[in-house]
CSV table of C-alpha atoms in Angstrom, one decimal:
chain,number,residue,atom,x,y,z
M,1,MET,CA,-17.4,8.5,23.1
M,2,ALA,CA,-20.3,6.3,21.2
M,3,GLY,CA,-20.9,2.8,22.0
M,4,ARG,CA,-18.3,0.9,23.3
M,5,PHE,CA,-16.2,3.4,25.2
M,6,SER,CA,-18.2,6.0,26.1
M,7,ASN,CA,-18.9,6.9,30.0
M,8,LYS,CA,-21.3,9.8,29.1
M,9,ARG,CA,-22.1,10.1,25.5
M,10,LYS,CA,-25.6,8.6,24.5
M,11,THR,CA,-26.6,8.0,20.9
M,12,ALA,CA,-28.9,6.3,19.3
M,13,SER,CA,-27.1,3.0,18.7
M,14,SER,CA,-26.3,2.8,22.8
M,15,ALA,CA,-29.6,1.6,23.0
M,16,ALA,CA,-28.8,-2.1,21.0
M,17,PRO,CA,-27.5,-5.0,23.2
M,18,ALA,CA,-24.1,-4.9,24.2
M,19,ASN,CA,-23.2,-7.7,22.3
M,20,THR,CA,-25.1,-7.3,19.0
M,21,PRO,CA,-23.3,-5.3,16.9
M,22,VAL,CA,-24.9,-2.2,15.3
M,23,GLU,CA,-25.1,-2.5,11.2
M,24,GLN,CA,-23.9,1.1,10.0
M,25,LYS,CA,-21.7,1.6,7.1
M,26,PRO,CA,-18.2,2.9,9.5
M,27,ASP,CA,-17.9,6.5,7.8
M,28,GLU,CA,-21.8,7.1,7.1
M,29,ARG,CA,-21.9,9.9,9.3
M,30,LEU,CA,-18.9,11.5,8.3
M,31,LEU,CA,-19.4,11.5,5.1
M,32,ALA,CA,-23.1,13.1,5.2
M,33,ALA,CA,-21.1,15.3,7.4
M,34,MET,CA,-18.5,15.9,4.7
M,35,ALA,CA,-20.8,16.7,1.7
M,36,ARG,CA,-22.7,19.0,3.4
M,37,LEU,CA,-19.1,21.1,4.3
M,38,ASP,CA,-18.3,20.6,0.9
M,39,ALA,CA,-21.2,22.6,0.1
M,40,VAL,CA,-20.0,26.0,1.9
M,41,SER,CA,-16.6,27.9,0.8
M,42,PRO,CA,-13.4,27.2,3.0
M,43,ALA,CA,-13.2,31.1,3.2
M,44,GLU,CA,-17.0,31.5,3.9
M,45,PRO,CA,-17.7,33.3,6.9
M,46,PRO,CA,-20.0,31.4,9.1
M,47,GLU,CA,-22.1,33.9,10.6
M,48,GLY,CA,-22.5,37.4,8.3
M,49,GLY,CA,-21.2,38.8,5.0
M,50,ASN,CA,-18.7,41.2,6.6
M,51,THR,CA,-16.8,38.9,9.0
M,52,PRO,CA,-13.1,38.2,7.5
M,53,ALA,CA,-11.6,35.4,6.8
M,54,PRO,CA,-9.9,33.8,9.3
M,55,ASN,CA,-6.6,33.7,8.0
M,56,SER,CA,-6.8,37.2,6.6
M,57,PRO,CA,-4.8,40.6,7.2
M,58,ALA,CA,-8.1,41.9,8.6
M,59,ALA,CA,-8.7,39.2,11.1
M,60,ALA,CA,-5.4,39.8,12.2
M,61,GLU,CA,-5.6,43.0,12.9
M,62,GLU,CA,-9.3,42.7,14.6
M,63,ASN,CA,-7.2,40.2,17.1
M,64,GLY,CA,-4.7,42.7,17.9
M,65,GLU,CA,-2.2,41.1,15.6
M,66,LYS,CA,0.1,42.2,13.3
M,67,PRO,CA,-0.9,40.8,9.8
M,68,ALA,CA,1.9,38.2,8.5
M,69,SER,CA,4.3,39.9,5.7
M,70,PRO,CA,4.6,38.1,2.6
M,71,GLU,CA,8.1,37.5,3.5
M,72,GLN,CA,6.7,35.8,6.4
M,73,ASP,CA,4.8,33.2,4.5
M,74,GLU,CA,5.6,29.5,5.5
M,75,PRO,CA,5.8,26.6,3.3
M,76,ALA,CA,2.2,25.1,4.3
M,77,SER,CA,-0.7,24.1,1.8
M,78,GLU,CA,-4.1,26.3,2.2
M,79,GLY,CA,-5.7,23.5,4.4
M,80,ASN,CA,-2.7,24.0,6.9
M,81,ALA,CA,-2.1,27.0,7.3
M,82,LYS,CA,-5.6,27.5,8.2
M,83,LEU,CA,-6.0,24.9,10.4
M,84,ARG,CA,-2.3,26.5,12.0
M,85,ASP,CA,-4.7,29.5,12.4
M,86,PRO,CA,-5.5,30.4,16.4
M,87,LYS,CA,-9.3,29.8,15.9
M,88,PHE,CA,-8.7,26.2,14.9
M,89,LEU,CA,-6.2,25.3,17.4
M,90,ASP,CA,-8.2,26.8,20.5
M,91,ALA,CA,-11.0,24.7,18.8
M,92,LYS,CA,-9.3,21.4,18.8
M,93,VAL,CA,-7.5,22.1,22.4
M,94,ARG,CA,-11.3,22.5,23.2
M,95,LEU,CA,-12.9,19.5,21.7
M,96,HIS,CA,-10.0,17.4,23.3
M,97,ARG,CA,-10.8,18.2,26.7
M,98,LYS,CA,-14.3,17.4,25.8
M,99,LEU,CA,-13.5,14.0,24.5
M,100,ILE,CA,-11.3,13.5,27.4
M,101,ASP,CA,-14.5,14.2,29.6
M,102,GLU,CA,-16.7,12.0,27.8
M,103,ILE,CA,-14.3,9.1,26.8
M,104,ASN,CA,-13.7,5.8,29.3
M,105,LEU,CA,-9.8,6.7,29.0
M,106,SER,CA,-8.8,3.0,30.5
M,107,ALA,CA,-11.1,1.5,27.6
M,108,ILE,CA,-9.0,3.2,24.3
M,109,ASP,CA,-6.4,0.8,24.1
M,110,LYS,CA,-9.0,-2.4,24.0
M,111,VAL,CA,-10.4,-0.3,21.0
M,112,PRO,CA,-8.8,-1.2,17.2
M,113,GLU,CA,-7.2,1.9,16.0
M,114,GLU,CA,-9.5,2.2,13.1
M,115,GLU,CA,-12.4,2.2,15.1
M,116,LEU,CA,-11.3,4.8,17.6
M,117,ARG,CA,-10.3,7.2,14.6
M,118,ARG,CA,-13.6,6.3,12.9
M,119,GLN,CA,-15.6,7.5,16.1
M,120,VAL,CA,-13.3,10.6,16.7
M,121,ALA,CA,-13.8,11.8,13.4
M,122,GLU,CA,-17.6,11.2,13.4
M,123,LEU,CA,-17.5,13.7,17.0
M,124,ALA,CA,-14.9,16.2,14.9
M,125,SER,CA,-17.4,16.2,12.1
M,126,GLU,CA,-20.6,16.9,14.9
M,127,TYR,CA,-18.5,19.5,16.5
M,128,VAL,CA,-17.6,21.5,13.4
M,129,LEU,CA,-21.0,21.5,12.0
M,130,ALA,CA,-22.0,23.0,15.8
M,131,GLU,CA,-19.8,25.2,15.9
M,132,ARG,CA,-20.1,26.5,11.9
M,133,LEU,CA,-16.2,26.0,11.5
M,134,PRO,CA,-15.3,26.8,7.6
M,135,LEU,CA,-13.9,23.9,6.7
M,136,ASN,CA,-13.7,21.5,3.6
M,137,ALA,CA,-14.1,17.7,3.4
M,138,HIS,CA,-10.4,17.6,3.4
M,139,GLU,CA,-9.7,19.9,6.2
M,140,LEU,CA,-12.4,18.3,8.2
M,141,GLU,CA,-10.6,15.1,7.2
M,142,GLU,CA,-7.1,16.4,8.6
M,143,PHE,CA,-9.0,18.4,11.7
M,144,ALA,CA,-10.2,14.7,13.1
M,145,SER,CA,-6.3,13.4,12.3
M,146,GLU,CA,-5.1,16.3,14.3
M,147,LEU,CA,-7.6,15.6,17.0
M,148,TYR,CA,-6.6,11.6,16.9
M,149,ASP,CA,-2.8,12.5,17.1
M,150,GLU,CA,-3.9,15.0,20.2
M,151,MET,CA,-5.5,12.0,22.2
M,152,THR,CA,-3.2,9.0,21.4
M,153,GLY,CA,0.2,11.0,20.5
M,154,LEU,CA,2.3,13.7,20.9
M,155,GLY,CA,-0.2,16.3,18.9
M,156,PRO,CA,1.1,18.6,16.2
M,157,LEU,CA,4.5,16.5,16.6
M,158,GLU,CA,3.0,13.1,15.2
M,159,PRO,CA,3.3,14.1,11.3
M,160,LEU,CA,7.1,15.7,12.1
M,161,LEU,CA,7.7,12.0,13.6
M,162,LYS,CA,6.1,10.2,10.7
M,163,ASP,CA,8.5,12.1,8.7
M,164,ALA,CA,11.3,10.1,7.3
M,165,THR,CA,13.3,12.7,5.7
M,166,ILE,CA,13.4,14.9,9.4
M,167,SER,CA,16.3,14.0,11.6
M,168,ASP,CA,15.9,16.7,14.3
M,169,ILE,CA,13.1,18.9,15.7
M,170,LEU,CA,13.4,21.9,17.3
M,171,ILE,CA,10.8,23.2,19.1
M,172,ASN,CA,11.3,27.0,20.0
M,173,THR,CA,8.3,27.8,22.4
M,174,HIS,CA,4.5,27.1,21.9
M,175,ALA,CA,5.1,29.2,18.6
M,176,GLN,CA,7.8,28.3,16.7
M,177,VAL,CA,9.1,24.8,15.4
M,178,TYR,CA,12.2,23.9,13.0
M,179,VAL,CA,13.1,20.7,11.3
M,180,GLU,CA,16.7,19.8,10.0
M,181,ARG,CA,16.2,18.0,6.3
M,182,PHE,CA,19.0,16.8,4.6
M,183,GLY,CA,21.6,19.0,6.8
M,184,LYS,CA,19.0,22.0,6.4
M,185,LEU,CA,17.5,23.7,8.8
M,186,GLU,CA,13.7,24.6,7.6
M,187,LEU,CA,10.7,26.3,9.9
M,188,THR,CA,7.3,24.4,9.5
M,189,PRO,CA,4.3,25.5,10.2
M,190,VAL,CA,3.3,23.5,13.1
M,191,ARG,CA,1.9,25.6,16.0
M,192,PHE,CA,1.3,24.9,19.9
M,193,LYS,CA,-2.1,26.3,21.1
M,194,ASP,CA,-0.2,27.9,24.0
M,195,GLU,CA,2.4,27.3,26.4
M,196,ALA,CA,0.2,24.9,28.1
M,197,HIS,CA,-0.8,22.7,25.4
M,198,LEU,CA,3.5,22.2,24.4
M,199,LEU,CA,4.1,21.5,28.1
M,200,ARG,CA,1.2,18.7,28.2
M,201,ILE,CA,2.9,17.4,25.2
M,202,LEU,CA,6.1,17.7,26.9
M,203,ASN,CA,5.0,15.7,30.3
M,204,LYS,CA,3.6,12.9,28.3
M,205,ILE,CA,6.9,12.3,26.3
M,206,VAL,CA,8.7,12.5,30.0
M,207,ALA,CA,6.2,10.8,32.2
M,208,ASN,CA,6.2,7.2,29.7
M,209,VAL,CA,10.1,7.0,31.0
M,210,GLY,CA,9.4,7.7,34.6
M,211,ARG,CA,10.8,11.6,34.6
M,212,ARG,CA,9.6,14.9,35.3
M,213,VAL,CA,10.1,18.2,34.5
M,214,ASP,CA,8.9,21.4,36.4
M,215,GLU,CA,9.9,24.6,38.3
M,216,SER,CA,12.0,22.2,40.9
M,217,GLN,CA,13.7,20.4,37.7
M,218,PRO,CA,13.6,22.4,34.9
M,219,MET,CA,15.3,20.4,32.7
M,220,VAL,CA,15.2,16.6,31.7
M,221,ASP,CA,16.3,13.7,28.9
M,222,ALA,CA,14.0,11.7,27.8
M,223,ARG,CA,13.3,9.2,25.0
M,224,LEU,CA,10.2,8.5,22.5
M,225,GLU,CA,9.2,4.5,22.6
M,226,ASP,CA,11.2,4.8,19.3
M,227,GLY,CA,14.7,5.4,20.7
M,228,SER,CA,14.7,9.1,19.6
M,229,ARG,CA,16.3,11.4,22.3
M,230,VAL,CA,14.6,14.3,23.8
M,231,ASN,CA,15.9,17.1,25.8
M,232,ALA,CA,13.8,19.8,27.4
M,233,ILE,CA,14.3,23.0,29.3
M,234,ILE,CA,11.8,25.3,30.6
M,235,ARG,CA,11.2,28.1,32.8
M,236,PRO,CA,12.5,29.4,35.0
M,237,LEU,CA,15.8,29.1,32.8
M,238,THR,CA,14.2,30.1,29.7
M,239,VAL,CA,13.1,33.3,29.1
M,240,ASP,CA,10.2,32.8,26.3
M,241,GLY,CA,9.0,29.4,26.8
M,242,PRO,CA,9.8,25.6,27.1
M,243,LEU,CA,13.0,25.1,24.1
M,244,ILE,CA,12.7,21.3,23.4
M,245,SER,CA,15.1,19.2,20.8
M,246,ILE,CA,14.6,15.7,19.6
M,247,ARG,CA,17.1,13.4,17.7
M,248,LYS,CA,15.0,11.3,15.3
M,249,PHE,CA,16.8,7.5,14.9
M,250,SER,CA,15.9,5.5,11.7
M,251,LYS,CA,13.2,2.5,12.6
M,252,LYS,CA,16.0,0.3,10.6
M,253,PRO,CA,19.5,1.2,12.1
M,254,PHE,CA,22.0,1.9,9.8
M,255,ASN,CA,24.7,-0.4,8.9
M,256,LEU,CA,28.2,0.4,7.0
M,257,GLU,CA,26.8,0.1,4.0
M,258,LYS,CA,24.1,2.4,3.8
M,259,MET,CA,26.9,4.7,5.3
M,260,TYR,CA,29.1,4.3,2.3
M,261,GLU,CA,25.9,4.9,0.5
M,262,PHE,CA,25.9,8.3,2.1
M,263,GLY,CA,29.4,9.4,1.3
M,264,SER,CA,29.9,8.8,5.4
M,265,LEU,CA,33.0,6.7,4.7
M,266,LYS,CA,34.6,4.2,1.8
M,267,PRO,CA,34.5,0.7,2.7
M,268,GLN,CA,38.1,0.3,2.9
M,269,ILE,CA,37.8,2.6,5.8
M,270,GLY,CA,34.7,0.6,6.8
M,271,GLU,CA,36.3,-2.8,6.4
M,272,VAL,CA,39.5,-2.4,8.5
M,273,LEU,CA,37.0,-0.9,11.3
M,274,ALA,CA,34.7,-4.0,11.2
M,275,ALA,CA,37.9,-6.1,11.6
M,276,ALA,CA,39.0,-4.2,14.3
M,277,VAL,CA,35.4,-4.7,16.2
M,278,SER,CA,35.3,-8.2,15.6
M,279,SER,CA,38.8,-9.0,17.0
M,280,ARG,CA,37.8,-7.4,20.1
M,281,MET,CA,39.6,-4.1,20.0
M,282,SER,CA,38.6,-1.4,22.4
M,283,LEU,CA,37.0,1.8,20.4
M,284,ILE,CA,35.8,5.0,21.3
M,285,VAL,CA,33.8,7.5,18.2
M,286,SER,CA,34.3,10.9,18.8
M,287,GLY,CA,32.8,14.0,17.4
M,288,GLY,CA,30.7,17.3,17.8
M,289,THR,CA,27.2,17.1,18.7
M,290,GLY,CA,25.1,15.7,15.9
M,291,SER,CA,28.1,14.6,13.8
M,292,GLY,CA,26.8,10.6,13.9
M,293,LYS,CA,28.7,9.3,16.9
M,294,THR,CA,25.4,7.3,17.8
M,295,THR,CA,24.6,5.8,14.6
M,296,MET,CA,28.1,5.0,14.2
M,297,LEU,CA,28.6,3.2,17.2
M,298,ASN,CA,25.2,0.9,16.2
M,299,ALA,CA,26.5,0.5,12.7
M,300,LEU,CA,29.7,-1.0,14.2
M,301,SER,CA,28.1,-2.9,16.9
M,302,ASN,CA,26.5,-5.1,14.0
M,303,HIS,CA,30.2,-6.7,13.5
M,304,ILE,CA,29.8,-8.2,17.2
M,305,SER,CA,29.8,-11.9,17.1
M,306,HIS,CA,26.4,-12.9,18.6
M,307,ASP,CA,28.0,-15.2,21.1
M,308,GLU,CA,28.6,-12.3,23.2
M,309,ARG,CA,26.9,-10.8,26.2
M,310,LEU,CA,26.6,-6.9,26.0
M,311,ILE,CA,25.7,-4.5,28.4
M,312,THR,CA,24.9,-0.8,27.2
M,313,ILE,CA,24.7,2.2,29.6
M,314,GLU,CA,23.2,5.7,28.7
M,315,ASP,CA,21.8,8.5,30.3
M,316,ALA,CA,18.7,8.1,27.9
M,317,ALA,CA,18.9,4.7,26.1
M,318,GLU,CA,19.1,5.4,22.3
M,319,LEU,CA,21.1,2.4,21.2
M,320,GLN,CA,19.7,-0.1,18.8
M,321,LEU,CA,22.4,-2.7,18.9
M,322,GLN,CA,21.2,-5.7,16.9
M,323,GLN,CA,22.7,-8.6,19.3
M,324,PRO,CA,20.5,-11.1,20.9
M,325,HIS,CA,21.9,-10.6,24.1
M,326,ILE,CA,22.2,-7.6,25.4
M,327,GLY,CA,21.4,-5.7,28.9
M,328,ARG,CA,20.5,-2.3,28.7
M,329,LEU,CA,20.9,-0.3,31.8
M,330,GLU,CA,19.6,3.8,32.5
M,331,THR,CA,20.9,6.5,34.5
M,332,ARG,CA,17.9,7.7,37.1
M,333,PRO,CA,17.7,11.4,37.8
M,334,PRO,CA,16.8,11.9,41.9
M,335,ASN,CA,13.4,12.4,43.1
M,336,LEU,CA,11.4,15.5,44.6
M,337,GLU,CA,13.7,14.9,47.9
M,338,GLY,CA,16.9,14.9,45.8
M,339,LYS,CA,17.2,11.2,46.6
M,340,GLY,CA,17.8,8.2,44.2
M,341,GLU,CA,19.8,9.5,41.8
M,342,VAL,CA,21.4,6.5,40.0
M,343,LEU,CA,24.9,7.7,37.7
M,344,GLN,CA,26.8,6.3,34.9
M,345,ARG,CA,29.5,5.4,37.3
M,346,ASP,CA,27.3,3.4,39.4
M,347,LEU,CA,26.2,1.3,36.5
M,348,VAL,CA,29.6,0.8,34.7
M,349,LYS,CA,30.4,-0.8,38.3
M,350,ASN,CA,27.5,-3.0,38.5
M,351,ALA,CA,28.0,-3.6,34.8
M,352,LEU,CA,31.4,-5.4,35.7
M,353,ARG,CA,29.3,-7.6,37.8
M,354,MET,CA,27.1,-9.1,35.3
M,355,ARG,CA,29.5,-11.1,33.1
M,356,PRO,CA,29.5,-9.0,30.0
M,357,ASP,CA,31.7,-9.5,27.3
M,358,ARG,CA,31.6,-5.9,26.1
M,359,VAL,CA,30.6,-3.1,28.2
M,360,ILE,CA,29.1,0.1,25.6
M,361,LEU,CA,28.3,3.3,26.9
M,362,GLY,CA,26.3,5.7,25.1
M,363,GLU,CA,28.7,8.7,25.9
M,364,VAL,CA,31.4,9.2,28.3
M,365,ARG,CA,31.1,12.5,29.9
M,366,GLY,CA,32.7,12.4,33.3
M,367,GLU,CA,33.9,10.4,36.2
M,368,GLU,CA,32.9,7.2,34.7
M,369,ALA,CA,35.5,7.5,32.3
M,370,PHE,CA,38.0,5.8,35.4
M,371,ASP,CA,35.6,2.9,35.5
M,372,MET,CA,35.4,2.7,31.7
M,373,LEU,CA,38.8,2.2,31.1
M,374,GLN,CA,39.1,0.0,33.9
M,375,ALA,CA,37.2,-2.5,32.5
M,376,MET,CA,38.8,-2.1,28.9
M,377,ASN,CA,41.8,-3.3,31.0
M,378,THR,CA,40.2,-6.2,32.7
M,379,GLY,CA,38.8,-8.7,30.5
M,380,HIS,CA,36.6,-6.6,28.7
M,381,GLU,CA,38.2,-6.4,25.7
M,382,GLY,CA,36.3,-4.9,22.6
M,383,SER,CA,34.2,-2.3,24.8
M,384,MET,CA,33.1,0.8,23.2
M,385,ALA,CA,31.9,4.4,23.8
M,386,THR,CA,31.6,7.7,22.3
M,387,ILE,CA,33.1,11.5,23.7
M,388,HIS,CA,32.2,14.7,22.4
M,389,ALA,CA,35.6,15.9,20.7
M,390,ASN,CA,36.8,18.2,17.6
M,391,ASN,CA,39.7,15.6,17.3
M,392,PRO,CA,41.3,12.5,18.0
M,393,ARG,CA,44.1,14.0,20.5
M,394,ASP,CA,41.2,16.3,22.1
M,395,ALA,CA,39.0,13.2,22.5
M,396,LEU,CA,42.6,11.9,24.2
M,397,THR,CA,42.8,14.8,26.4
M,398,ARG,CA,39.3,14.9,27.3
M,399,LEU,CA,39.4,11.6,28.3
M,400,GLU,CA,42.2,12.0,30.5
M,401,ASN,CA,40.7,15.4,32.5
M,402,MET,CA,37.5,13.0,33.1
M,403,VAL,CA,39.2,10.3,35.0
M,404,GLY,CA,40.8,13.1,37.1
M,405,MET,CA,37.3,13.6,37.9
M,406,ALA,CA,36.9,10.5,39.5
M,407,GLY,CA,38.9,11.9,42.2
M,408,THR,CA,41.8,9.4,42.4
M,409,ASN,CA,45.4,9.9,43.5
M,410,MET,CA,47.0,8.6,40.4
M,411,SER,CA,49.7,11.0,38.9
M,412,GLU,CA,49.3,12.0,35.2
M,413,GLY,CA,51.6,9.1,33.7
M,414,SER,CA,49.5,6.6,35.2
M,415,VAL,CA,46.2,7.9,34.0
M,416,ARG,CA,47.8,8.2,30.5
M,417,ALA,CA,49.2,4.9,30.8
M,418,GLN,CA,45.7,3.5,31.4
M,419,ILE,CA,44.5,5.0,28.7
M,420,ALA,CA,47.6,4.0,26.5
M,421,SER,CA,47.2,0.5,27.6
M,422,ALA,CA,42.9,0.2,27.4
M,423,VAL,CA,42.1,2.0,24.0
M,424,ARG,CA,43.1,0.8,20.7
M,425,ILE,CA,41.2,3.4,18.2
M,426,PHE,CA,40.2,6.6,17.8
M,427,VAL,CA,37.3,7.3,15.3
M,428,GLN,CA,36.3,10.9,14.1
M,429,LEU,CA,33.6,12.3,12.9
M,430,SER,CA,32.5,15.9,12.0
M,431,ARG,CA,29.2,17.7,11.2
M,432,LEU,CA,30.3,19.7,7.7
M,433,SER,CA,28.9,23.1,7.0
M,434,ASP,CA,26.9,22.2,4.2
M,435,GLY,CA,25.4,19.2,6.8
M,436,THR,CA,26.8,16.2,5.8
M,437,ARG,CA,28.6,14.0,8.0
M,438,ARG,CA,31.6,12.5,7.5
M,439,LEU,CA,34.2,10.3,8.7
M,440,THR,CA,37.4,12.6,9.4
M,441,SER,CA,40.3,10.2,10.9
M,442,VAL,CA,40.9,6.8,12.2
M,443,SER,CA,43.8,7.1,14.6
M,444,GLU,CA,45.2,4.5,16.3
M,445,ILE,CA,47.2,4.4,19.9
M,446,THR,CA,50.6,2.7,19.6
M,447,GLY,CA,51.9,3.0,23.2
M,448,MET,CA,53.8,5.8,25.0
M,449,GLU,CA,57.1,7.5,24.7
M,450,GLY,CA,57.9,9.3,27.8
M,451,ASP,CA,54.9,10.5,29.4
M,452,ILE,CA,53.1,11.2,26.0
M,453,VAL,CA,50.5,9.0,24.6
M,454,GLN,CA,51.8,8.0,20.8
M,455,MET,CA,49.3,8.5,18.7
M,456,GLN,CA,49.5,7.9,14.5
M,457,GLU,CA,46.6,8.6,11.9
M,458,ILE,CA,45.8,5.9,9.2
M,459,PHE,CA,43.1,7.1,7.5
M,460,LYS,CA,41.7,10.9,6.7
M,461,TYR,CA,39.1,13.2,5.1
M,462,VAL,CA,40.5,15.8,2.9
M,463,ARG,CA,38.8,18.7,1.8
M,464,VAL,CA,39.8,19.9,-1.6
M,465,GLY,CA,36.8,22.6,-2.5
M,466,THR,CA,33.7,23.6,-2.5
M,467,GLU,CA,30.8,24.1,-5.2
M,468,GLU,CA,28.7,27.1,-5.9
M,469,ASP,CA,25.8,25.7,-4.2
M,470,GLY,CA,27.9,25.0,-0.9
M,471,THR,CA,28.4,21.3,-1.3
M,472,ILE,CA,31.7,20.7,-0.2
M,473,ILE,CA,34.2,18.6,-2.3
M,474,GLY,CA,36.6,16.4,-0.7
M,475,GLU,CA,38.1,12.8,-0.5
M,476,PHE,CA,39.2,9.6,1.7
M,477,ARG,CA,43.0,8.9,1.7
M,478,ALA,CA,45.1,6.8,3.9
M,479,THR,CA,48.0,8.3,5.2
M,480,GLY,CA,50.5,5.6,4.6
M,481,VAL,CA,51.0,4.1,8.1
M,482,ARG,CA,50.0,0.6,8.1
M,483,PRO,CA,48.5,-0.2,11.5
M,484,LYS,CA,50.3,-2.3,14.5
M,485,PHE,CA,46.9,-4.2,15.2
M,486,LEU,CA,46.9,-5.3,11.7
M,487,ASP,CA,48.9,-8.5,13.2
M,488,GLU,CA,46.1,-9.0,15.8
M,489,ILE,CA,43.2,-8.6,12.9
M,490,LYS,CA,45.2,-11.6,10.9
M,491,SER,CA,45.9,-13.7,14.2
M,492,HIS,CA,41.7,-13.8,14.0
M,493,GLY,CA,41.9,-14.9,10.1
M,494,ILE,CA,41.1,-11.5,9.1
M,495,GLU,CA,43.1,-10.5,6.2
M,496,ILE,CA,43.1,-6.6,5.0
M,497,PRO,CA,45.0,-5.9,1.7
M,498,GLY,CA,47.7,-4.0,1.7
M,499,GLU,CA,46.7,-1.2,-0.6
M,500,TYR,CA,44.1,-0.2,1.6
M,501,PHE,CA,46.8,1.8,2.9
M,502,ASP,CA,48.5,3.1,-0.1
M,503,PRO,CA,48.7,7.0,0.2
M,504,LYS,CA,49.0,7.4,-3.8
M,505,ASP,CA,45.5,7.8,-4.6
M,506,PRO,CA,42.3,8.7,-2.8
M,507,LEU,CA,40.4,5.5,-1.6
């Protein structure tokens, strides 16, 4: 590229001495190009009056494509819709390849972002003029921004990742991208040029965390720099093309107060849970996919003393704990030869040698459950984990089954006794049909009766109706059961008002 970070491109400014700044207004060439483009109508064909506009039905028919029906129109501005046209997607990819050839990639990190954006914009304007692409000034600016994202970020995904209202990005092949906003799925105008373009972006994601995805290993879990979770699966396991799911996390981790504002739980319930965490009671958060388990774990972890040493263990690191003394561990998949795999169970065993006060598992899904229970029973009280289950009793059963996966010769009664001794509280979360996430149950393990683990529910969410727009109406209630762990909480100097457990009125 021009000046300081180009290997091949020669411009007039290159004649200046290396240490002498070139006196030129930063956006002079870009503004001149925009002024010339503004004189051309966006819909005006570049050559000849009979060429159909890029987005017109006639153009689609000429390309052998079916013209889009009015019912399939996507929610996009005119400029956005034009830039989603295959012609412009192809132009962006071709220009990106051209820039890769011209840019000294090793020097990009040393160039200030503003300067890099300016020079990318200059090249984009020159290219648009040379190719006579019918873009106005605003569209040119957006085209240059997308090109910058293509070079330094994740291309078409960048605007979605920056949108704070989006919680999930679901990519169904290169031609279709959905997002979840406020609990509802909606189609976006975002497109990739082709499958190769999408795979290039995916490989950039997984390479950053030292993983790979190809035909020999077509499934992968990864994460973005901000901690967002990425799952991808490609051919030959998919029929139509790559399927990628990105679960975004808030840049500022949620706390319980924020969850009160969203109506996920009531302050009385949060106060009891915070007291239990502060009192070093082992706790498991259970729920379905997308119910907010990781968010709840992050929020509860705020009530762990800063004097404690925490070790977190995850498949793909996504926890956002706020304590100063944290060791973060992450599993590793096998290499090309099928060797070098490190499982969660291996990390749990190693974590116990790292002098942790608490061990926190991002998700228990297999034989590591046995070692987690051992940790909870051997001086690491207050450890926490999440598990997939539809209700607390199911979570208990799943935990029992996963301990059996460890291959130990323990009897059913011994396994249950281990669970009853290790875990004190189950927090159940659910994603309701209207897209909202609610804490639906808080249950306490009270011990064993025969071979049965005894569990009592303390708080619950009761659904009372549904509004015309589908919004669920419900209320949080106490069951009237006074938890046994209140005495232990009191011994730590924390008082919980008795009226919190009164079932007469909603919380």
